[in-house]
C-alpha positions as MATLAB code, in Angstrom:
seq = 'XXXXXXXXXXXXXXXXXXXXXXXXXXXXXXXXXXXXXXXXXXXXXXXXXXXXXXXXXXXXXXXXXXXXXXXXXXXXXXXXXXXXXXXXXXXXXXXXXXXXXXXXXXXXXXXXXXXXXXXXXXXXXXXXXXXXXXXXXXXXXXXXXXXXXXXXXXXXXXXXXXXXXXX';
ca = [
       0.000    0.000    0.000;
       1.141    3.512   -0.619;
       0.037    5.176    2.623;
      -3.031    6.741    1.022;
      -5.281    4.397    2.991;
      -4.217    5.839    6.337;
      -4.761    9.366    5.045;
      -8.241    8.404    3.838;
      -9.026    6.535    7.081;
      -7.999    9.540    9.162;
     -10.543   11.633    7.249;
     -13.463    9.284    7.905;
     -15.797   10.890   10.423;
     -15.751    8.954   13.662;
     -15.450    9.059   17.409;
     -12.707    6.518   18.083;
      -9.413    7.886   19.256;
      -5.753    6.958   19.450;
      -6.360    4.576   22.356;
      -8.600    2.388   20.161;
      -6.117    2.463   17.297;
      -3.293    1.574   19.692;
      -5.263   -1.456   20.929;
      -5.890   -2.567   17.358;
      -2.246   -2.178   16.384;
      -1.020   -3.962   19.503;
      -3.409   -6.902   19.054;
      -2.646   -7.360   15.358;
       1.081   -7.086   15.990;
       0.816   -9.773   18.683;
      -1.316  -11.975   16.436;
       1.232  -11.671   13.630;
       3.657  -13.790   15.673;
       1.752  -16.913   14.690;
       0.403  -18.101   11.373;
      -3.093  -18.631   12.763;
      -6.079  -17.235   10.940;
      -7.882  -14.675   13.115;
     -11.466  -13.516   13.549;
     -12.281  -10.017   14.765;
     -15.597   -8.285   15.406;
     -16.290   -4.613   16.003;
     -19.705   -3.870   17.484;
     -20.685   -0.285   16.700;
     -18.925    0.971   13.574;
     -20.636    4.232   12.568;
     -18.873    5.261    9.335;
     -16.061    2.721    9.505;
     -13.064    4.691   10.738;
     -11.890    2.249   13.396;
     -12.832   -1.000   11.632;
     -10.901    0.178    8.558;
      -7.954    0.916   10.822;
      -8.224   -2.620   12.227;
      -8.223   -4.060    8.692;
      -5.249   -1.875    7.793;
      -3.218   -3.191   10.731;
      -4.185   -6.776    9.912;
      -2.886   -6.191    6.409;
       0.303   -4.453    7.569;
       1.093   -7.367    9.892;
       0.077   -9.902    7.238;
      -2.663  -11.598    9.255;
      -5.218  -13.796    7.565;
      -8.397  -12.336    9.063;
     -12.121  -12.280    8.881;
     -13.429   -8.994   10.221;
     -17.092   -8.482   11.059;
     -18.569   -4.998   11.424;
     -21.786   -4.990   13.464;
     -24.031   -1.943   13.480;
     -27.604   -1.016   12.659;
     -26.442    2.150   10.921;
     -29.599    3.738   12.337;
     -28.006    5.966   14.961;
     -28.484    6.004   18.706;
     -31.414    6.902   20.917;
     -29.064    7.518   23.857;
     -27.610   10.829   22.683;
     -28.748   14.433   22.827;
     -31.173   15.325   20.064;
     -28.613   17.707   18.551;
     -25.847   15.065   18.347;
     -25.088   13.782   14.816;
     -25.488   10.124   15.868;
     -28.965   10.667   17.348;
     -31.511    8.544   15.469;
     -33.482   11.643   14.559;
     -30.457   12.988   12.663;
     -29.549    9.811   10.793;
     -30.712    8.588    7.415;
     -30.128    4.813    7.662;
     -29.693    4.183    3.945;
     -27.271    7.083    3.498;
     -25.251    6.214    6.599;
     -24.969    2.528    5.677;
     -23.959    3.440    2.120;
     -21.333    5.850    3.457;
     -19.930    3.037    5.612;
     -19.817    0.681    2.605;
     -18.202    3.380    0.450;
     -15.574    4.073    3.108;
     -14.740    0.370    3.388;
     -14.486    0.106   -0.399;
     -12.415    3.307   -0.731;
      -9.992    1.911    1.845;
      -9.815   -1.219   -0.312;
     -11.059   -3.450    2.512;
     -14.288   -4.548    0.841;
     -13.077   -8.170    0.842;
     -11.751   -7.994    4.419;
     -14.727   -6.519    6.257;
     -18.153   -8.129    6.348;
     -20.965   -5.859    7.486;
     -23.631   -7.299    9.773;
     -26.535   -4.786    9.805;
     -28.281   -5.896   12.998;
     -28.677   -4.853   16.600;
     -25.775   -6.070   18.713;
     -27.666   -8.834   20.528;
     -29.220  -10.146   17.303;
     -25.822  -10.162   15.609;
     -24.310  -12.120   18.497;
     -27.023  -14.731   18.027;
     -26.384  -14.870   14.259;
     -22.613  -15.215   14.745;
     -22.769  -17.510   17.809;
     -20.882  -20.379   16.131;
     -17.809  -18.191   15.570;
     -15.116  -17.822   18.212;
     -13.457  -14.415   17.991;
      -9.872  -13.502   18.802;
     -11.002   -9.917   19.389;
     -14.409   -8.457   20.179;
     -14.446   -4.675   20.426;
     -17.663   -3.114   21.729;
     -18.477    0.512   20.961;
     -22.221    0.471   20.308;
     -24.741    2.012   22.710;
     -23.245    3.707   25.752;
     -25.694    3.255   28.612;
     -24.787    0.932   31.468;
     -27.564   -1.536   30.614;
     -26.745   -1.616   26.897;
     -23.029   -2.126   27.526;
     -23.823   -4.857   30.051;
     -26.097   -6.643   27.554;
     -23.419   -6.361   24.865;
     -20.780   -7.812   27.180;
     -23.031  -10.693   28.252;
     -24.027  -11.411   24.645;
     -20.561  -11.254   23.105;
     -18.373  -12.725   25.863;
     -19.324  -16.341   25.018;
     -18.216  -15.704   21.423;
     -14.669  -14.775   22.453;
     -12.361  -17.741   22.286;
     -10.183  -18.769   25.192;
      -7.193  -16.428   25.186;
      -9.117  -13.881   23.120;
      -9.795  -10.284   24.070;
     -13.015   -8.395   24.694;
     -12.598   -4.641   24.960;
     -14.602   -1.486   24.496;
     -14.697    2.262   24.221;
     -16.718    5.154   25.549;
     -18.621    3.886   28.508;
];
């Protein structure tokens, strides 16, 4: 790659910060020490900034991965009405298309599989998969985070990592 991907990824609108990117780089770097195929899931993806960064690191460290991006792309009901992610301010079709366009523009269309469901439903759909990394950044209320943790924890394989952002 010519470095253009990182420049494009940096310009994707999103709320993840350096701490998330550092986790993703650290995990992928550690996983590169073996030749195992890896499975990652990000729950709550918005426009794709952090999941594209995860795919970029997996590529940099030459990891054979399947990456799942779980989101409704409908916005959140747990934000102020003026916030851009509030459901009232989100056009689902436009937001989902922007996510897909961002993934394609980063050239990760074949690396990232979108799962357009609520977190708990997606966990049920993907329940036969054991993930090396599950990163939760969906709804931000205590109850929602708790439900996400309870739903996704059984899908993390022994020795895997479950982490999150913004609670």
